[in-house]
CSV table of C-alpha atoms in Angstrom, one decimal:
chain,number,residue,atom,x,y,z
A,1,MET,CA,27.4,5.1,-38.5
A,2,LEU,CA,30.8,4.3,-40.1
A,3,GLY,CA,31.2,7.9,-41.3
A,4,ALA,CA,30.6,9.2,-37.8
A,5,PHE,CA,33.1,6.7,-36.4
A,6,LEU,CA,35.8,7.8,-38.9
A,7,LEU,CA,35.2,11.5,-38.1
A,8,SER,CA,35.5,10.7,-34.4
A,9,VAL,CA,38.8,8.9,-35.0
A,10,LEU,CA,40.2,11.9,-36.9
A,11,ALA,CA,39.1,14.3,-34.2
A,12,GLN,CA,40.7,12.2,-31.5
A,13,GLN,CA,44.0,12.2,-33.4
A,14,ALA,CA,44.0,16.0,-33.6
A,15,ASN,CA,43.0,16.5,-29.9
A,16,PRO,CA,43.8,13.3,-27.8
A,17,PRO,CA,41.3,12.7,-25.0
A,18,LYS,CA,42.2,13.0,-21.4
A,19,VAL,CA,40.7,11.5,-18.2
A,20,THR,CA,41.2,13.2,-14.7
A,21,PHE,CA,39.4,12.8,-11.4
A,22,GLN,CA,37.7,15.7,-9.6
A,23,ASP,CA,35.1,16.1,-6.8
A,24,GLU,CA,33.8,12.5,-6.8
A,25,GLY,CA,33.6,12.2,-10.5
A,26,PHE,CA,35.7,11.9,-13.7
A,27,VAL,CA,36.4,14.7,-16.1
A,28,VAL,CA,36.6,13.5,-19.7
A,29,SER,CA,37.9,16.0,-22.3
A,30,GLY,CA,38.8,15.7,-25.9
A,31,ALA,CA,38.0,16.8,-29.4
A,32,LEU,CA,34.3,16.4,-28.9
A,33,GLY,CA,34.1,18.5,-25.7
A,34,THR,CA,34.5,18.1,-22.0
A,35,GLU,CA,32.0,16.5,-19.6
A,36,ILE,CA,31.8,15.4,-16.0
A,37,VAL,CA,30.9,11.8,-15.3
A,38,PRO,CA,29.8,11.4,-11.6
A,39,LEU,CA,30.4,8.2,-9.7
A,40,ALA,CA,26.9,8.1,-8.4
A,41,PRO,CA,24.2,7.2,-10.9
A,42,LYS,CA,22.0,9.9,-12.3
A,43,LYS,CA,18.7,10.7,-10.5
A,44,LYS,CA,16.1,8.3,-11.7
A,45,LEU,CA,12.4,8.9,-11.8
A,46,ALA,CA,10.2,6.3,-10.1
A,47,ASP,CA,8.9,3.7,-12.6
A,48,PRO,CA,5.2,2.7,-12.5
A,49,VAL,CA,6.4,-0.8,-13.6
A,50,ASP,CA,7.9,-2.7,-10.7
A,51,ARG,CA,9.3,-5.9,-12.3
A,52,SER,CA,10.5,-7.3,-9.0
A,53,LYS,CA,7.0,-7.2,-7.4
A,54,GLY,CA,5.1,-7.9,-10.7
A,55,THR,CA,3.0,-4.8,-10.2
A,56,PHE,CA,2.1,-1.6,-12.2
A,57,VAL,CA,1.0,1.4,-10.2
A,58,LEU,CA,0.2,4.7,-12.0
A,59,ILE,CA,-1.4,7.8,-10.6
A,60,VAL,CA,-3.2,10.1,-13.1
A,61,LYS,CA,-4.7,13.1,-11.4
A,62,ASP,CA,-7.2,11.6,-8.8
A,63,THR,CA,-7.2,8.1,-10.3
A,64,LYS,CA,-5.0,5.2,-9.3
A,65,VAL,CA,-4.4,2.5,-11.9
A,66,VAL,CA,-3.0,-0.8,-10.7
A,67,PHE,CA,-2.2,-4.0,-12.6
A,68,GLY,CA,-1.4,-7.1,-10.5
A,69,ASN,CA,-2.4,-10.7,-9.9
A,70,LYS,CA,-6.1,-9.8,-9.9
A,71,GLY,CA,-5.9,-8.0,-13.2
A,72,LEU,CA,-6.6,-4.3,-13.8
A,73,SER,CA,-7.9,-2.2,-10.8
A,74,LEU,CA,-9.0,1.4,-10.8
A,75,SER,CA,-9.7,3.6,-7.7
A,76,ARG,CA,-10.7,7.1,-7.0
A,77,LYS,CA,-12.9,8.9,-4.4
A,78,GLY,CA,-16.3,7.2,-4.5
A,79,PHE,CA,-15.4,4.6,-7.1
A,80,SER,CA,-13.3,1.5,-7.6
A,81,SER,CA,-13.3,-1.5,-9.9
A,82,THR,CA,-11.3,-4.6,-10.7
A,83,ASN,CA,-11.4,-6.4,-14.0
A,84,ASP,CA,-9.5,-9.6,-15.0
A,85,LEU,CA,-10.3,-9.0,-18.7
A,86,HIS,CA,-11.7,-12.5,-19.1
A,87,LEU,CA,-14.2,-11.4,-21.8
A,88,VAL,CA,-11.4,-10.2,-24.1
A,89,PRO,CA,-10.2,-13.6,-25.6
A,90,THR,CA,-13.7,-14.5,-26.7
A,91,SER,CA,-14.7,-11.1,-28.0
A,92,GLY,CA,-16.2,-11.1,-31.5
A,93,LYS,CA,-13.8,-8.3,-32.3
A,94,ILE,CA,-10.8,-10.6,-32.2
A,95,ALA,CA,-12.2,-14.2,-32.2
A,96,THR,CA,-14.5,-16.4,-34.3
A,97,LYS,CA,-17.1,-19.0,-33.4
A,98,ASP,CA,-14.6,-21.8,-34.3
A,99,SER,CA,-11.6,-20.3,-32.5
A,100,ASN,CA,-13.8,-19.8,-29.4
A,101,ALA,CA,-14.9,-23.5,-29.5
A,102,GLU,CA,-11.2,-24.6,-29.6
A,103,LEU,CA,-10.4,-22.1,-26.8
A,104,ILE,CA,-13.1,-23.4,-24.5
A,105,LYS,CA,-11.6,-26.9,-24.9
A,106,LEU,CA,-8.2,-25.7,-23.9
A,107,VAL,CA,-9.6,-23.9,-20.9
A,108,ALA,CA,-11.5,-27.0,-19.8
A,109,ALA,CA,-8.2,-29.0,-20.1
A,110,LYS,CA,-6.6,-26.3,-18.0
A,111,LYS,CA,-4.1,-25.5,-20.7
A,112,ARG,CA,-5.3,-21.9,-21.0
A,113,LYS,CA,-7.1,-19.3,-18.8
A,114,LEU,CA,-9.5,-16.5,-19.9
A,115,SER,CA,-8.2,-14.1,-17.3
A,116,VAL,CA,-5.3,-11.9,-18.2
A,117,SER,CA,-1.8,-13.1,-17.3
A,118,ALA,CA,0.5,-10.1,-17.7
A,119,LEU,CA,1.0,-6.5,-18.8
A,120,SER,CA,3.4,-6.0,-21.8
A,121,GLY,CA,3.4,-2.2,-21.9
A,122,TRP,CA,1.6,1.1,-21.5
A,123,GLU,CA,1.4,4.6,-22.9
A,124,ALA,CA,-0.6,7.7,-21.8
A,125,LYS,CA,-1.7,10.8,-23.5
A,126,GLY,CA,-3.3,13.0,-20.9
A,127,GLU,CA,-5.9,11.0,-19.1
A,128,LYS,CA,-6.2,8.4,-21.9
A,129,LEU,CA,-4.2,5.2,-21.6
A,130,VAL,CA,-3.3,2.4,-24.0
A,131,LEU,CA,-2.3,-0.9,-22.3
A,132,VAL,CA,-0.9,-4.1,-23.9
A,133,ALA,CA,-2.4,-7.1,-22.0
A,134,ARG,CA,-0.9,-10.6,-22.4
A,135,TRP,CA,-2.3,-14.1,-22.0
A,136,VAL,CA,0.1,-17.0,-21.2
A,137,ASP,CA,-0.7,-20.7,-21.4
A,138,ALA,CA,0.2,-23.5,-19.0
A,139,ASP,CA,3.6,-23.9,-20.7
A,140,LYS,CA,4.2,-20.1,-20.0
A,141,LYS,CA,4.1,-19.3,-23.7
A,142,PRO,CA,2.1,-16.2,-24.8
A,143,TRP,CA,-0.9,-17.0,-27.0
A,144,LEU,CA,-2.7,-13.6,-27.1
A,145,GLU,CA,-1.7,-9.9,-26.7
A,146,ALA,CA,-4.5,-7.3,-27.0
A,147,LEU,CA,-4.6,-3.5,-26.9
A,148,ILE,CA,-6.8,-2.2,-24.1
A,149,GLY,CA,-8.0,1.4,-24.0
A,150,LEU,CA,-8.8,3.3,-20.8
A,151,ASP,CA,-10.4,6.8,-20.6
A,152,LEU,CA,-10.0,8.2,-17.1
A,153,THR,CA,-12.1,11.3,-17.9
A,154,GLU,CA,-15.2,9.1,-17.7
A,155,LYS,CA,-17.2,9.1,-14.5
A,156,LYS,CA,-16.8,5.4,-14.1
A,157,PRO,CA,-13.9,4.4,-16.4
A,158,ALA,CA,-13.8,0.8,-17.7
A,159,PRO,CA,-11.3,-1.0,-20.0
A,160,HIS,CA,-12.4,-1.5,-23.6
A,161,LEU,CA,-10.9,-3.7,-26.2
A,162,LEU,CA,-9.1,-1.9,-29.1
A,163,GLY,CA,-7.9,-4.9,-31.0
A,164,LYS,CA,-5.6,-7.9,-31.1
A,165,LEU,CA,-1.9,-7.2,-31.4
A,166,SER,CA,-0.7,-8.6,-34.8
A,167,ALA,CA,2.9,-9.4,-33.7
A,168,ALA,CA,4.3,-11.2,-30.7
A,169,SER,CA,6.2,-8.8,-28.4
A,170,PHE,CA,9.3,-9.5,-26.4
A,171,ALA,CA,7.7,-8.5,-23.1
A,172,GLN,CA,8.6,-10.8,-20.1
A,173,GLY,CA,7.4,-11.3,-16.6
A,174,THR,CA,4.1,-10.3,-15.0
A,175,VAL,CA,4.7,-6.6,-15.8
A,176,ASP,CA,6.9,-5.1,-18.5
A,177,ASP,CA,7.0,-2.0,-20.7
A,178,VAL,CA,7.8,-2.5,-24.4
A,179,LEU,CA,5.3,0.0,-25.8
A,180,VAL,CA,6.7,3.3,-27.2
A,181,ALA,CA,5.4,6.4,-28.8
A,182,ARG,CA,6.8,7.0,-32.3
A,183,GLY,CA,5.6,10.2,-33.9
A,184,ASP,CA,1.8,10.2,-33.9
A,185,LYS,CA,1.6,6.4,-33.5
A,186,LEU,CA,2.4,3.7,-30.9
A,187,GLY,CA,4.7,0.8,-31.6
A,188,LEU,CA,6.6,-2.1,-30.2
A,189,LEU,CA,9.2,-4.6,-31.4
A,190,GLY,CA,8.0,-8.1,-32.1
A,191,ASN,CA,8.2,-11.2,-34.3
A,192,LYS,CA,5.7,-11.9,-37.1
A,193,ASP,CA,5.8,-14.5,-39.9
A,194,GLY,CA,9.4,-15.4,-39.1
A,195,LYS,CA,10.6,-11.8,-39.2
A,196,VAL,CA,11.5,-9.3,-36.5
A,197,GLY,CA,10.2,-5.8,-36.9
A,198,LEU,CA,8.2,-2.9,-35.6
A,199,CYS,CA,4.5,-3.2,-35.1
A,200,ARG,CA,2.8,0.3,-35.4
A,201,PHE,CA,-0.8,1.4,-34.8
A,202,ALA,CA,-2.9,4.5,-34.0
A,203,TRP,CA,-3.7,5.4,-30.5
A,204,ASN,CA,-7.2,3.9,-30.9
A,205,GLY,CA,-5.6,0.6,-32.0
A,206,THR,CA,-6.5,0.9,-35.7
A,207,GLY,CA,-4.3,0.7,-38.8
A,208,GLN,CA,-1.8,-1.8,-37.5
A,209,GLU,CA,1.2,-2.3,-39.8
A,210,PHE,CA,4.3,-4.4,-39.4
A,211,VAL,CA,7.7,-3.1,-40.7
A,212,PRO,CA,10.1,-6.1,-40.9
A,213,TYR,CA,13.9,-5.7,-40.4
A,214,GLY,CA,15.3,-9.2,-40.5
A,215,LYS,CA,14.7,-12.8,-39.5
A,216,ALA,CA,13.0,-13.5,-36.1
A,217,VAL,CA,15.0,-13.3,-32.9
A,218,SER,CA,14.6,-14.5,-29.4
A,219,LYS,CA,14.8,-11.2,-27.6
A,220,ALA,CA,15.0,-7.5,-28.6
A,221,LYS,CA,15.0,-4.2,-26.7
A,222,LEU,CA,15.2,-0.6,-27.8
A,223,ASP,CA,18.1,1.5,-26.5
A,224,ASP,CA,17.6,4.7,-24.5
A,225,GLY,CA,17.6,6.8,-27.7
A,226,GLY,CA,14.9,4.7,-29.3
A,227,ALA,CA,16.6,4.6,-32.8
A,228,GLN,CA,18.4,1.3,-32.3
A,229,ALA,CA,17.7,-2.0,-30.5
A,230,TRP,CA,19.8,-5.0,-29.5
A,231,THR,CA,18.7,-8.5,-30.4
A,232,LEU,CA,19.7,-11.9,-28.9
A,233,THR,CA,19.0,-15.3,-30.4
A,234,ALA,CA,20.1,-18.6,-28.9
A,235,THR,CA,21.6,-21.3,-31.2
A,236,PRO,CA,21.1,-25.1,-30.9
A,237,TYR,CA,24.8,-25.5,-30.2
A,238,GLY,CA,24.9,-23.4,-27.0
A,239,THR,CA,25.9,-19.9,-28.3
A,240,ASN,CA,24.1,-16.6,-28.6
A,241,ILE,CA,23.9,-14.4,-31.7
A,242,LEU,CA,24.0,-10.7,-30.7
A,243,GLY,CA,22.5,-8.3,-33.2
A,244,LEU,CA,21.6,-4.7,-33.8
A,245,LEU,CA,18.5,-3.2,-35.4
A,246,ASP,CA,18.6,0.3,-36.8
A,247,LEU,CA,15.0,1.6,-36.9
A,248,ASP,CA,15.9,4.7,-38.9
A,249,GLU,CA,17.8,2.7,-41.6
A,250,GLY,CA,15.4,-0.2,-41.4
A,251,THR,CA,18.2,-2.7,-41.2
A,252,ALA,CA,19.3,-5.7,-39.0
A,253,HIS,CA,22.9,-6.8,-38.4
A,254,GLU,CA,24.4,-9.8,-36.6
A,255,VAL,CA,27.2,-8.3,-34.5
A,256,ALA,CA,28.8,-11.2,-32.7
A,257,GLU,CA,28.4,-14.8,-31.6
A,258,ILE,CA,29.4,-15.5,-28.0
A,259,ARG,CA,29.1,-18.4,-25.6
A,260,GLY,CA,27.6,-17.4,-22.3
A,261,LYS,CA,24.7,-15.7,-20.7
A,262,MET,CA,24.0,-12.0,-21.3
A,263,LYS,CA,23.9,-10.2,-18.0
A,264,ALA,CA,23.2,-6.6,-19.0
A,265,VAL,CA,23.3,-4.0,-21.8
A,266,GLU,CA,24.8,-0.6,-21.0
A,267,SER,CA,25.9,2.2,-23.3
A,268,MET,CA,25.4,0.1,-26.4
A,269,CYS,CA,27.6,-2.6,-25.0
A,270,ALA,CA,26.4,-6.1,-23.9
A,271,VAL,CA,28.0,-7.9,-20.9
A,272,PHE,CA,28.2,-11.7,-21.1
A,273,ASP,CA,29.2,-14.2,-18.4
A,274,THR,CA,31.1,-16.9,-20.2
A,275,GLY,CA,31.5,-19.0,-17.1
A,276,LYS,CA,35.2,-18.2,-16.9
A,277,GLU,CA,35.0,-14.4,-17.1
A,278,LEU,CA,32.8,-11.4,-17.9
A,279,ARG,CA,33.2,-10.1,-21.5
A,280,MET,CA,31.9,-6.9,-22.9
A,281,VAL,CA,30.8,-6.8,-26.5
A,282,SER,CA,30.3,-3.6,-28.6
A,283,LEU,CA,27.0,-3.5,-30.3
A,284,SER,CA,28.5,-1.1,-32.9
A,285,THR,CA,31.5,-3.1,-34.0
A,286,GLY,CA,31.3,-6.6,-32.3
A,287,ALA,CA,34.7,-6.0,-30.6
A,288,GLN,CA,35.1,-7.7,-27.2
A,289,ILE,CA,37.2,-7.1,-24.1
A,290,PRO,CA,37.3,-8.8,-20.6
A,291,LEU,CA,35.4,-6.9,-17.9
A,292,LYS,CA,36.1,-6.8,-14.2
A,293,PRO,CA,33.2,-7.8,-12.0
A,294,ASP,CA,33.3,-4.5,-10.1
A,295,ALA,CA,33.7,-2.3,-13.1
A,296,THR,CA,31.3,0.6,-14.1
A,297,VAL,CA,30.6,1.5,-17.7
A,298,ARG,CA,29.5,5.0,-19.0
A,299,GLN,CA,29.3,6.3,-22.5
A,300,THR,CA,30.8,9.8,-23.1
A,301,ALA,CA,31.1,12.0,-26.2
A,302,ASN,CA,34.8,11.1,-26.5
A,303,GLY,CA,34.5,7.3,-25.9
A,304,LEU,CA,33.4,4.6,-23.5
A,305,LEU,CA,34.7,5.1,-20.0
A,306,LEU,CA,35.4,2.1,-17.7
A,307,TRP,CA,36.5,2.3,-14.1
A,308,ALA,CA,37.0,0.0,-11.1
A,309,PRO,CA,36.1,-0.6,-8.4
A,310,GLY,CA,32.8,1.2,-9.1
A,311,PRO,CA,32.3,3.1,-5.8
A,312,SER,CA,36.0,4.0,-5.1
A,313,PRO,CA,37.9,3.9,-8.4
A,314,LYS,CA,41.6,3.0,-8.5
A,315,SER,CA,41.9,2.9,-12.3
A,316,ALA,CA,40.0,4.0,-15.4
A,317,ALA,CA,40.4,3.8,-19.2
A,318,LEU,CA,38.7,5.4,-22.2
A,319,TYR,CA,38.0,3.3,-25.3
A,320,ASP,CA,36.6,3.9,-28.8
A,321,GLN,CA,33.9,1.8,-30.4
A,322,SER,CA,36.4,-0.9,-31.4
A,323,PHE,CA,37.7,-1.0,-27.7
A,324,ARG,CA,41.0,0.5,-28.7
A,325,GLN,CA,42.4,2.1,-25.6
A,326,LEU,CA,42.5,5.9,-26.0
A,327,THR,CA,43.9,6.9,-22.5
A,328,THR,CA,44.1,5.7,-19.0
A,329,TRP,CA,43.9,7.1,-15.4
A,330,THR,CA,45.4,5.7,-12.2
A,331,ALA,CA,44.5,7.0,-8.7
A,332,PRO,CA,47.4,8.6,-6.8
A,333,PRO,CA,48.6,6.6,-3.7
A,334,ASN,CA,47.1,9.0,-1.2
A,335,MET,CA,43.7,9.5,-2.9
A,336,VAL,CA,40.6,8.6,-0.9
A,337,VAL,CA,37.2,8.5,-2.6
A,338,LYS,CA,34.1,8.8,-0.6
A,339,PRO,CA,31.7,6.0,-1.8
A,340,ALA,CA,29.0,7.4,-4.0
A,341,VAL,CA,25.4,7.3,-2.8
A,342,PRO,CA,22.7,7.0,-5.5
A,343,THR,CA,20.2,9.8,-5.4
A,344,LYS,CA,16.8,8.9,-4.1
A,345,PRO,CA,14.2,8.6,-6.9
A,346,VAL,CA,10.9,10.5,-7.1
A,347,THR,CA,8.4,8.3,-5.3
A,348,LYS,CA,5.2,9.3,-6.9
A,349,PRO,CA,4.8,8.1,-10.5
A,350,THR,CA,2.5,10.0,-12.8
A,351,ALA,CA,1.3,9.6,-16.4
A,352,LYS,CA,4.1,9.9,-18.9
A,353,THR,CA,3.8,12.4,-21.7
A,354,THR,CA,4.9,11.8,-25.2
A,355,ASN,CA,7.6,13.7,-27.0
A,356,VAL,CA,6.2,13.8,-30.5
A,357,LYS,CA,8.7,13.4,-33.3
A,358,LYS,CA,8.5,12.2,-36.8
A,359,ALA,CA,8.8,8.5,-37.1
A,360,PRO,CA,9.6,6.2,-40.0
A,361,GLY,CA,6.5,6.2,-42.3
A,362,THR,CA,4.2,7.8,-39.8
A,363,ALA,CA,4.1,11.4,-41.0
A,364,LYS,CA,4.3,10.6,-44.8
A,365,LYS,CA,3.1,8.0,-47.2
A,366,PRO,CA,4.5,4.5,-46.8
A,367,ASP,CA,6.6,4.8,-50.0
A,368,SER,CA,8.3,8.0,-49.0
A,369,GLY,CA,11.3,6.1,-47.7
A,370,LYS,CA,12.2,8.9,-45.2
A,371,LYS,CA,12.8,8.0,-41.6
A,372,ALA,CA,13.3,10.1,-38.6
A,373,PRO,CA,14.8,9.7,-35.1
A,374,THR,CA,12.6,7.9,-32.6
A,375,THR,CA,11.9,8.4,-29.0
A,376,VAL,CA,11.4,6.1,-26.0
A,377,LYS,CA,9.1,7.1,-23.2
A,378,LYS,CA,10.2,7.8,-19.7
A,379,PRO,CA,7.9,8.2,-16.7
A,380,THR,CA,7.9,11.9,-15.6
A,381,VAL,CA,6.5,13.8,-12.7
A,382,LYS,CA,5.4,16.7,-14.8
A,383,LYS,CA,1.7,17.2,-15.2
A,384,ALA,CA,0.3,15.3,-18.1
A,385,THR,CA,-1.3,17.4,-20.7
A,386,VAL,CA,-4.5,16.4,-22.4
A,387,ALA,CA,-4.0,16.0,-26.1
A,388,LYS,CA,-6.5,15.1,-28.7
A,389,VAL,CA,-6.9,11.3,-29.1
A,390,PRO,CA,-8.9,9.6,-31.9
A,391,ALA,CA,-12.4,9.1,-30.8
A,392,LYS,CA,-13.4,5.6,-29.6
A,393,LYS,CA,-15.3,3.7,-32.2
A,394,ALA,CA,-18.9,2.7,-31.6
A,395,THR,CA,-17.9,-0.9,-32.0
A,396,ASP,CA,-15.5,-0.8,-29.0
A,397,LYS,CA,-16.8,-3.2,-26.4
A,398,LYS,CA,-16.4,-2.4,-22.8
A,399,VAL,CA,-15.3,-5.2,-20.6
A,400,LYS,CA,-17.7,-5.8,-17.7
A,401,SER,CA,-16.3,-5.1,-14.3
A,402,THR,CA,-17.3,-5.4,-10.7
A,403,GLN,CA,-17.7,-2.1,-8.8
A,404,LYS,CA,-17.6,-1.3,-5.1
A,405,PRO,CA,-17.1,1.8,-3.0
A,406,ALA,CA,-13.5,2.8,-2.9
A,407,ALA,CA,-11.5,2.8,0.3
A,408,PRO,CA,-8.6,5.2,0.8
A,409,SER,CA,-5.4,3.6,-0.4
A,410,SER,CA,-1.8,4.6,0.0
A,411,HIS,CA,0.6,4.5,-2.9
A,412,SER,CA,3.6,2.2,-2.4
A,413,LYS,CA,7.0,3.3,-3.5
A,414,PRO,CA,7.9,1.5,-6.7
A,415,LYS,CA,11.4,0.0,-7.0
A,416,VAL,CA,13.7,1.6,-9.5
A,417,VAL,CA,16.1,-0.8,-11.3
A,418,VAL,CA,19.5,0.8,-11.8
A,419,THR,CA,21.8,-0.9,-14.3
A,420,THR,CA,24.7,1.6,-14.4
A,421,GLU,CA,26.5,0.5,-11.2
A,422,LYS,CA,28.6,-2.6,-10.7
A,423,ARG,CA,28.8,-5.1,-13.6
A,424,PRO,CA,27.2,-7.4,-13.8
A,425,GLY,CA,24.2,-5.7,-12.0
A,426,ARG,CA,14.0,-1.0,-17.1
A,427,GLY,CA,15.3,-4.0,-16.4
């Protein structure tokens, strides 16, 4: 990372960057090329995960998969079922006689419930899904996360337990999506035994392994590229430690300590509200600068572009990773900018397909030490292709469900969370 930064600095010195405005967008040029940065956010695909409503709605061919306050529901012509997964916590696959006895006591005391509380994540390969279900106690603390398999090629598909998740994920709310496909395996960030790391497992839930990176943190989330993740940990004296995980290098770094509430993360920069002002912190260098409330942030090949006000810019500036100002732009007095209108998203979500790339330790033996770039899933409207999935073991236990004739249902348009507009504002 340092070497790339130094090369970028040398290139900028040889060919200083320039920012101009043209046709409702900025043109940023420099040693690393020229690109157009539109004012309006890029077109977003509809996300099956609607965090504001606490629902998950996914259409796979002729089957509608829904997760909500009643649990997991499936519907297609001539078939429907709803399952609250209440048999999972006491399953012999993840529990013992003694643990079940203790659990029943907690349920009787209304400290826990057997029915599922939330969805932590999902992945799909063709018509076969893997879900991460979460159970939360009366104090709103997670006490169980389990991997649930779903084969929609079956005549009457039903969820079956794949296994217990060995690490505690950072999923929040009734629905979230922290599960990613890395190479030929699935994975998610989590805490285990006082460490933060990546929990990996096969598509059938077997072979779980935990790769630690550093001491446990309060929150963590992968960036859009999937190779890095930001972390946040509150201290007893009212500050927050901002950190960076590098999954390819297998390292964890503390970037900065700041007092205030984190509002958003955009382009590898975190925005904090200190109570007096907004401050932006670089996840790469820890550098900080004040940020206008109506500013927009976009990453370009030649640096970080900031402009304000977001819809009708009057000024802009380009910065490097240390927030050193590279160049500025000021709107001419007679310039009138038509407010940008975000493009409408695709309204029909479908099963996401996985872009298979080599991942750390997944394609070679554990002691190979070689790691490769990672990918983060994105919902897509392309037809999902059926790929081979490890066969379900004979020990997999299907969870009982109630079935009734399906009634025609309409698909509601999920809300897309856009974080690239005004600051402070998948999510």
